[in-house]
GROMACS .gro file of C-alpha atoms in nm:
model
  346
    1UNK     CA    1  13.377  11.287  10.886
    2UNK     CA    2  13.145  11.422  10.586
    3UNK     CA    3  13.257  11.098  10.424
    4UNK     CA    4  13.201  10.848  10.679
    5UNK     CA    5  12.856  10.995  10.737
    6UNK     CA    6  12.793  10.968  10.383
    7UNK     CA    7  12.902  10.613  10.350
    8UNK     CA    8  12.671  10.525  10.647
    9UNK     CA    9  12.384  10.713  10.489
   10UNK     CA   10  12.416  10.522  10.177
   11UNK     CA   11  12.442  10.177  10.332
   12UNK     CA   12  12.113  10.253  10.506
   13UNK     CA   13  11.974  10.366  10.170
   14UNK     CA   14  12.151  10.026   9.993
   15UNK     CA   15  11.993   9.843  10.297
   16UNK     CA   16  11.607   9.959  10.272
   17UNK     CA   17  11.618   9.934   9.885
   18UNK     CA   18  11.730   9.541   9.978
   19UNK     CA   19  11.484   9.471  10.221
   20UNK     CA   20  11.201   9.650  10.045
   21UNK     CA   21  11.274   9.415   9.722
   22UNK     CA   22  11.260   9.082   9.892
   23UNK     CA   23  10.902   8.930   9.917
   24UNK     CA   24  10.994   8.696  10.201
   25UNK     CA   25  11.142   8.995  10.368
   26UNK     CA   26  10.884   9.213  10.356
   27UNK     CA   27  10.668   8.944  10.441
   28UNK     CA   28  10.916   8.878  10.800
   29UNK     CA   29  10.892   9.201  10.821
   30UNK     CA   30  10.569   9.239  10.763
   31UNK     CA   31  10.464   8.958  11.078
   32UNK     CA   32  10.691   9.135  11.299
   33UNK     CA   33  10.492   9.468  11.269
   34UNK     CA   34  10.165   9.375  11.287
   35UNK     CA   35  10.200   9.193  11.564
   36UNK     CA   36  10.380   9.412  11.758
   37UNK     CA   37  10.141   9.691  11.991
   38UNK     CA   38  10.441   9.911  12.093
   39UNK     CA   39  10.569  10.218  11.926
   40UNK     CA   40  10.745  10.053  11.712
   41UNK     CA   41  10.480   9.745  11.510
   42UNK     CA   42  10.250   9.873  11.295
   43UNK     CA   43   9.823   9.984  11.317
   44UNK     CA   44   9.820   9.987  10.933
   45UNK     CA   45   9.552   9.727  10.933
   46UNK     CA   46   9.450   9.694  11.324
   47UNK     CA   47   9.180   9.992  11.322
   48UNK     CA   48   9.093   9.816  10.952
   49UNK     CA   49   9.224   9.868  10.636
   50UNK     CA   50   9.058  10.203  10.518
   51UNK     CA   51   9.227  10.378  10.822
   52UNK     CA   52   9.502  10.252  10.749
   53UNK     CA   53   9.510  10.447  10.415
   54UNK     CA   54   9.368  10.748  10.525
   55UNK     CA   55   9.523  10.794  10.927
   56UNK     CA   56   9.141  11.002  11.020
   57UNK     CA   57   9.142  10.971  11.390
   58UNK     CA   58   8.779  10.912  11.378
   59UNK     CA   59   8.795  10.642  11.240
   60UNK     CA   60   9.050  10.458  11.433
   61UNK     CA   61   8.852  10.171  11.562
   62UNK     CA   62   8.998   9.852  11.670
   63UNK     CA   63   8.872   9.585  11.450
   64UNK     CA   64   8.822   9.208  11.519
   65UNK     CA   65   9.006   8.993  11.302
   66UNK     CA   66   8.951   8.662  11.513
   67UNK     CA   67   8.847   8.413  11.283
   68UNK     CA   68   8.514   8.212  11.349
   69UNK     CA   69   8.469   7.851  11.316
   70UNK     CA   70   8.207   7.546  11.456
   71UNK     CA   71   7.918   7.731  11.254
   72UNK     CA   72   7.834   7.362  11.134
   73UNK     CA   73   7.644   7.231  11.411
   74UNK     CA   74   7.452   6.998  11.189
   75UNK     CA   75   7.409   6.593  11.250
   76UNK     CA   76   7.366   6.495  10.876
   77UNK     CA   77   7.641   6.270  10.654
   78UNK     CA   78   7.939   6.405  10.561
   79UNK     CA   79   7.942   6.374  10.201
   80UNK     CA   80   8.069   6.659  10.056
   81UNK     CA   81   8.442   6.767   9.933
   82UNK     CA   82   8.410   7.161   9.927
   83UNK     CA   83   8.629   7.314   9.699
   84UNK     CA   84   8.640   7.721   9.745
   85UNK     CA   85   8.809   8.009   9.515
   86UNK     CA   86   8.732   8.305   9.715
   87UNK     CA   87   8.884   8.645   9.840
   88UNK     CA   88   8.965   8.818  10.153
   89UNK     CA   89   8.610   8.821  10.294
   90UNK     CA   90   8.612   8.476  10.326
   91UNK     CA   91   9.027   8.440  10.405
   92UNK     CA   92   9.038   8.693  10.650
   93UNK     CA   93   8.667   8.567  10.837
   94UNK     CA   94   8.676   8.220  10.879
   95UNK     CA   95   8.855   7.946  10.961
   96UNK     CA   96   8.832   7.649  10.658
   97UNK     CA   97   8.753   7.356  10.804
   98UNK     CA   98   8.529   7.101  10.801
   99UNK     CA   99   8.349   7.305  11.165
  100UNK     CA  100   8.190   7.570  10.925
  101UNK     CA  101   8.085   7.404  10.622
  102UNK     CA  102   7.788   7.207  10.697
  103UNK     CA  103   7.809   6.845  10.518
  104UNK     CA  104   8.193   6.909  10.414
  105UNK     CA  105   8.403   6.622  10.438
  106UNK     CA  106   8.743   6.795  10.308
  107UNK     CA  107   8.773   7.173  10.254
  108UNK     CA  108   9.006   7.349  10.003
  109UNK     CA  109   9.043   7.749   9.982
  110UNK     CA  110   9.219   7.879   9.689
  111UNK     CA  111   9.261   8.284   9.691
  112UNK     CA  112   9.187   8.442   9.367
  113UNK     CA  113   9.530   8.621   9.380
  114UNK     CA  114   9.705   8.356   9.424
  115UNK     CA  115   9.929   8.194   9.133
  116UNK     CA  116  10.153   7.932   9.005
  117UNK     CA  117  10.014   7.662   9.238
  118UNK     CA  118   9.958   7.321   9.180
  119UNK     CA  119   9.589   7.267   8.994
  120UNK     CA  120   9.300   7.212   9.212
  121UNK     CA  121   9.166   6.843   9.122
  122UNK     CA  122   8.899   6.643   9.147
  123UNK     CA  123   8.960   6.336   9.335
  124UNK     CA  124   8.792   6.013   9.238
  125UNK     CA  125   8.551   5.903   9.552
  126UNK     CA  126   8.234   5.901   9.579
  127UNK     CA  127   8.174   6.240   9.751
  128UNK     CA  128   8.006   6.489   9.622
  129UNK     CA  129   8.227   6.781   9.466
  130UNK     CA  130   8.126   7.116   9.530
  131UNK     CA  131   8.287   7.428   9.391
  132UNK     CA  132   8.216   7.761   9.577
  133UNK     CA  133   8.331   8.067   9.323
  134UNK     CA  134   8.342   8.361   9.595
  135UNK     CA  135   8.411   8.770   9.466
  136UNK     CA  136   8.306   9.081   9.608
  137UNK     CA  137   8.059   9.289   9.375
  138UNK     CA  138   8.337   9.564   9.288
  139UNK     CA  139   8.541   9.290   9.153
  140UNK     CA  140   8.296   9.081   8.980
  141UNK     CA  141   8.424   9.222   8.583
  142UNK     CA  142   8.781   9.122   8.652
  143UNK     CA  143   8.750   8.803   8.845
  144UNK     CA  144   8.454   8.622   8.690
  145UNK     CA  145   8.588   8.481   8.347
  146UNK     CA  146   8.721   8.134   8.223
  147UNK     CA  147   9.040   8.232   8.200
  148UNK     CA  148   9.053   8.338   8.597
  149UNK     CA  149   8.967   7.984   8.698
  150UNK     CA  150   9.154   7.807   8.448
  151UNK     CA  151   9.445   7.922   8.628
  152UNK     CA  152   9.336   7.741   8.969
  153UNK     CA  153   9.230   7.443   8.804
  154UNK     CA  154   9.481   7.331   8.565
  155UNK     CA  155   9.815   7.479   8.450
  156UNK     CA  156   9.839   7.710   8.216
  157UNK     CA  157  10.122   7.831   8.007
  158UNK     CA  158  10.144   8.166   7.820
  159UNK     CA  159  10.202   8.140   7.483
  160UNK     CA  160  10.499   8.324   7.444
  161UNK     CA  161  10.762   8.355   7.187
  162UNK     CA  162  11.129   8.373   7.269
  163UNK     CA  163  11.196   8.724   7.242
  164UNK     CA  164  10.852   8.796   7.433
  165UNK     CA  165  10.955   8.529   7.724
  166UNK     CA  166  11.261   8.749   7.735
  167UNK     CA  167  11.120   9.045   7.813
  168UNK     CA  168  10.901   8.927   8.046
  169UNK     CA  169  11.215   8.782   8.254
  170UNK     CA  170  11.410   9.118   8.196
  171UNK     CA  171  11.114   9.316   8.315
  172UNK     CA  172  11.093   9.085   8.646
  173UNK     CA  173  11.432   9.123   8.714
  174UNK     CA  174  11.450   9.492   8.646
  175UNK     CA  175  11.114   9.610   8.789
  176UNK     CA  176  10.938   9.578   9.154
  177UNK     CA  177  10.580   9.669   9.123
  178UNK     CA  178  10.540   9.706   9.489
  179UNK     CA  179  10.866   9.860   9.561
  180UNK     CA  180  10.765  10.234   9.688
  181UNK     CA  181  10.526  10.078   9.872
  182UNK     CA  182  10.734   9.844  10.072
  183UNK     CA  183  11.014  10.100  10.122
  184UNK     CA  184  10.742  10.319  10.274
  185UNK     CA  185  10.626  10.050  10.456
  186UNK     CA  186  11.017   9.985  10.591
  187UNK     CA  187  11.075  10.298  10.670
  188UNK     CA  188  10.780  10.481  10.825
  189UNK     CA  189  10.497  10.201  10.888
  190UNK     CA  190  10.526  10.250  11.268
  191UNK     CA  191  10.275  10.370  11.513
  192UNK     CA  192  10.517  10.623  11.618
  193UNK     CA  193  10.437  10.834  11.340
  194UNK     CA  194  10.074  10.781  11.352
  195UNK     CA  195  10.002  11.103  11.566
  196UNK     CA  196  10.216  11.264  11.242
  197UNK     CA  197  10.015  11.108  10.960
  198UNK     CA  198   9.677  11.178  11.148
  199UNK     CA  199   9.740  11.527  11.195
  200UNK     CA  200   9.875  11.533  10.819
  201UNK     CA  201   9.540  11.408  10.695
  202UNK     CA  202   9.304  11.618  10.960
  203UNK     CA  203   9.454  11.940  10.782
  204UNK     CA  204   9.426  11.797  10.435
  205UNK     CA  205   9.069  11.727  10.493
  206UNK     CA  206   8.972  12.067  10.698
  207UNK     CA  207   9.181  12.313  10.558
  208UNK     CA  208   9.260  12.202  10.192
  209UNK     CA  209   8.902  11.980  10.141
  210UNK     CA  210   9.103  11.700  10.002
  211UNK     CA  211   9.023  11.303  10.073
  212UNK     CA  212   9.256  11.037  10.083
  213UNK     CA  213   9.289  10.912   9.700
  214UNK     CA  214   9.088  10.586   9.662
  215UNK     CA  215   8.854  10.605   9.962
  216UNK     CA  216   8.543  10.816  10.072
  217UNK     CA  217   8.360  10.921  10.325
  218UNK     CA  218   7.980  10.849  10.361
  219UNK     CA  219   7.690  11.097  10.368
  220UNK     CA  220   7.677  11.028  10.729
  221UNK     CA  221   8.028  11.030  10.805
  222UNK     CA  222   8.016  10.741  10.961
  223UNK     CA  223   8.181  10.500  10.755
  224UNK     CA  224   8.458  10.503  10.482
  225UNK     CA  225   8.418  10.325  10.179
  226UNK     CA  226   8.668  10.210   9.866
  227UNK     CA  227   8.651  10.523   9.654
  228UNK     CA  228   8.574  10.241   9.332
  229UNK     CA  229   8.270  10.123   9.492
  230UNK     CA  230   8.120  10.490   9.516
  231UNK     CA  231   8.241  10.651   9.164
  232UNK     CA  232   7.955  10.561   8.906
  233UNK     CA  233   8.163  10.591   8.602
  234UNK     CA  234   8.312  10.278   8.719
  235UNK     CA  235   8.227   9.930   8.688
  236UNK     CA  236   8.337   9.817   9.015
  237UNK     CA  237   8.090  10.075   9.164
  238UNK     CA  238   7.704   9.976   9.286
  239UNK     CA  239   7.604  10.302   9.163
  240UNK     CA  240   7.763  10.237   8.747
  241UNK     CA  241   7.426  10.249   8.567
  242UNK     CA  242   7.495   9.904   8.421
  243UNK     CA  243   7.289   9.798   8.094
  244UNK     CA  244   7.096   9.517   7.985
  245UNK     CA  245   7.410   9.388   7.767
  246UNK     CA  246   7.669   9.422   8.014
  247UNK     CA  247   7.456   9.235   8.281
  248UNK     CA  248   7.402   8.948   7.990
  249UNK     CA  249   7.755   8.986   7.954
  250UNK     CA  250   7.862   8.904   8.288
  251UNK     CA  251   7.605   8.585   8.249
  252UNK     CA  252   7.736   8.460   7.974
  253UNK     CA  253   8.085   8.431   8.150
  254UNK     CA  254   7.898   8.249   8.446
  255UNK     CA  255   7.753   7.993   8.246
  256UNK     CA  256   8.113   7.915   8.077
  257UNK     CA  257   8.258   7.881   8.395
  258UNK     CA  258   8.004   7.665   8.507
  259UNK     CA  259   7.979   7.421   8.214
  260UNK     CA  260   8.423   7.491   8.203
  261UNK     CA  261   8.371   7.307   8.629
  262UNK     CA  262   8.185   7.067   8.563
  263UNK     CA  263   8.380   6.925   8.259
  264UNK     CA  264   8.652   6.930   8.501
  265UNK     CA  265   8.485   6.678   8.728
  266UNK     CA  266   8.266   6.905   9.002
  267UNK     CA  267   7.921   6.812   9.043
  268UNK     CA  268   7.763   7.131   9.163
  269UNK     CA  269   7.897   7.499   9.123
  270UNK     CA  270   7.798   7.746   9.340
  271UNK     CA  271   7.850   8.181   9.258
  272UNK     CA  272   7.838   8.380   9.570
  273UNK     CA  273   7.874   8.751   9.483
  274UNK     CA  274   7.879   8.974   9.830
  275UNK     CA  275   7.732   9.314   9.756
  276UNK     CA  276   7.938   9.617   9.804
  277UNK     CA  277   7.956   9.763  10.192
  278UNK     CA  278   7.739  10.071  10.103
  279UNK     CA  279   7.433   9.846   9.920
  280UNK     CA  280   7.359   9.694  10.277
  281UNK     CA  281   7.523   9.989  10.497
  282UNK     CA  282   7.252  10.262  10.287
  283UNK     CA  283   7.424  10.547  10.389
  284UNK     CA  284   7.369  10.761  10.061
  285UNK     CA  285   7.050  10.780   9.970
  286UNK     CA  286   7.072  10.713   9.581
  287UNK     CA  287   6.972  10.394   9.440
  288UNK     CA  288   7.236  10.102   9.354
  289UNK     CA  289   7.212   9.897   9.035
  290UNK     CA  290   7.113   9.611   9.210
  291UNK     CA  291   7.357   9.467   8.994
  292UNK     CA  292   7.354   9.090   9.179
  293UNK     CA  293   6.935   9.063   9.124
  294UNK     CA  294   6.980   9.185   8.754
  295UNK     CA  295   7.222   8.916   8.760
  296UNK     CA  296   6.986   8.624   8.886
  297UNK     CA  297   6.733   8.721   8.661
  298UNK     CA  298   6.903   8.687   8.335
  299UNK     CA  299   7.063   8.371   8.448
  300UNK     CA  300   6.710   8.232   8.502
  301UNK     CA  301   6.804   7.943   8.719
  302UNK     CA  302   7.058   7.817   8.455
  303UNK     CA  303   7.361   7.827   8.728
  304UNK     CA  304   7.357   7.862   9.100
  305UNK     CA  305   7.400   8.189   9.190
  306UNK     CA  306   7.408   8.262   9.598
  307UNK     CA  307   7.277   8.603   9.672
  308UNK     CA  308   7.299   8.753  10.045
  309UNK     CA  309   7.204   9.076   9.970
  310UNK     CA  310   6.845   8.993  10.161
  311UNK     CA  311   7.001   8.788  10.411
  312UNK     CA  312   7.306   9.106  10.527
  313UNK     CA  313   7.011   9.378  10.494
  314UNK     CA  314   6.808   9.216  10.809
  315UNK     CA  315   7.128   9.336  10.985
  316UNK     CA  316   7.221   9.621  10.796
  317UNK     CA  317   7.527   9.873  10.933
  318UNK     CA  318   7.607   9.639  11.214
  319UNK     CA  319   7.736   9.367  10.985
  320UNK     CA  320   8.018   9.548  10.827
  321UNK     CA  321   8.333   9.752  11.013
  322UNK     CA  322   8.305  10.153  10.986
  323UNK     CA  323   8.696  10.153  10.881
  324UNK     CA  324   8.776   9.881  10.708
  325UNK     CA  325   8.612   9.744  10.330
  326UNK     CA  326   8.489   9.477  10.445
  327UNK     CA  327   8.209   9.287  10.682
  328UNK     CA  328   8.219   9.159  11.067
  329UNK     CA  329   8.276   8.857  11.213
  330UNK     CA  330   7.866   8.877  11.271
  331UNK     CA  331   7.822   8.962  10.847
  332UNK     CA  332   8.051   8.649  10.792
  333UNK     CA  333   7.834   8.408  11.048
  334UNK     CA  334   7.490   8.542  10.872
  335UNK     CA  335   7.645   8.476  10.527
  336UNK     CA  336   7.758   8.133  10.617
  337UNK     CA  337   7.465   8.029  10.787
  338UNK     CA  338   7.262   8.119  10.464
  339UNK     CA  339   7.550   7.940  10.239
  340UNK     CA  340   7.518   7.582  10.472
  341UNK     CA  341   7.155   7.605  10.431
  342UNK     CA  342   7.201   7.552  10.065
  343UNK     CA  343   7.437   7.305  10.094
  344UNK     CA  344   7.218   7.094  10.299
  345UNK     CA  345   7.004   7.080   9.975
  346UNK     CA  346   7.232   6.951   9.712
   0.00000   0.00000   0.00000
């Protein structure tokens, strides 16, 4: 009996590790939980994403993730093909379609993260070709170079020898990046056990004073933030006391891009960088490094950089969600109306 039980007990094992290690399993999977609102789907990412890390009942909030569209309620020529490289606050927001994008004849989103794709081209008409370059402000050292957008808009090979292209395969085969995350996700990424893991973190936080690793907790305790946005010996945070040279530094990557674009056949290129949650949200009282203004400033008009810092303040806290890292369906709509307005003007 001890060995049938055993057998069993390792074909469920044998079974998870499987499932766990196949992308377009997980990704089934995946579909199958999220959308399911019994016991048994998953709330991982339905009271946002930051709850779904940390399990504080306070912060379970059911977020909106409708996406918006027919923000382009303009009569003038369509005359634009809008090309877009972007990341989830624009994926996960809007709908990309000609509806939003005010003069857009053809839309194309790229997501940063995404890879080995056919290159985004420039097709010969007489349209105007726009390129939107979209990051968030904690992500604006590793996203904004040449290299990043040379990936989405031609192919690139690595220059690998043999014994180094080798490797690289063995290491593929041999090693899942994402594997403990996915078995956890297989195995406990229910909302049956979300009474467990809420209870798990209320005692962590009251009893033992310890946070969920990678998120915090605003002065007010009314929001949580990505822990990388608030720790100011980081780059990715809007509180990193960032110098002159860095800031020049992050130009001079702009202005490659730009001129790297336009060589490739786009006629205008547009930067948007959306400020960190707690620059609009103000919740702690310290000053950022108004890193996007220092940006505009050294640039000097030399490349079109979009900045909706302004624009999100007029609405402050109630354009972003208290439990998820990123804005509102009403912080998208503000931003885009800003964004058509300058397309109007090309």
């Amino acid at each position: 009996m001890r060995k049938v039980f055993a057998r069993i007990v390792l074909l469920v094992c044998l079974g998870v590790l499987v499932l766990s290690s196949s992308e377009r399993t997980m990704h089934w999977l995946a579909n199958i939980r999220y959308g399911d609102t019994s016991l048994l789907g998953s709330d991982k990412y339905r009271f946002g994403d930051l709850y779904g890390l940390t399990y504080l009942a306070p912060y379970r909030i059911q977020t909106d993730t409708s996406l918006i569209r027919n923000q382009a309620k303009f009569q003038q020529k369509r005359d634009i093909e809008l090309t877009i490289l972007g990341d989830s606050y624009l994926f996960s927001f809007m709908k990309f379609d000609t509806t939003n994008f005010a003069r857009a004849k053809e839309v194309t989103f790229r997501w940063w993260a995404e890879q080995n794709l056919e290159p985004l081209t420039v097709q010969k008409t007489t349209n105007k070709k726009v390129l939107l370059i979209e990051t968030v402000e904690r992500n604006v050292w590793t996203v904004l170079t040449k290299d990043r957008l040379k990936v989405h808009l031609e192919h690139v090979s690595p220059n690998l020898s043999w014994h180094e292209s080798m490797n690289a395969l063995l290491f593929d085969l041999m090693y899942h990046p994402y594997l403990e995350q996915n078995v956890d996700f297989t195995l406990f990424n229910v909302q049956l056990f979300s009474p467990l893991k809420s209870l798990k973190a209320y005692i962590n936080q009251r009893w033992f004073n310890r946070s969920t690793p990678g998120v915090s907790i605003s002065k007010d305790r009314e929001f949580l933030y990505i822990e990388e946005t608030m720790d100011s010996t980081l780059r990715s945070s809007s509180f990193y006391p960032i110098k002159k040279d860095e800031v020049h530094e992050i130009s001079e990557r702009m202005l490659a891009m730009n001129q790297y674009a336009k060589s490739k056949g786009f006629d205008e290129v547009i930067f948007v960088i959306i400020p960190n949650p707690v620059v609009i949200t103000k919740t702690e009282k310290r000053p950022t490094n108004e890193l996007i203004r220092k940006l505009s400033l050294d640039l000097g008009g030399k490349v079109r950089i979009l900045d909706p810092t302004d624009t999100l303040m007029k609405g402050g806290k109630k354009y972003f969600f208290k439990s998820d890292s990123h804005w509102n369906q009403d912080g998208a709509r503000t931003w885009l109306a800003q964004f058509n307005q300058n397309l109007l003007k090309l």
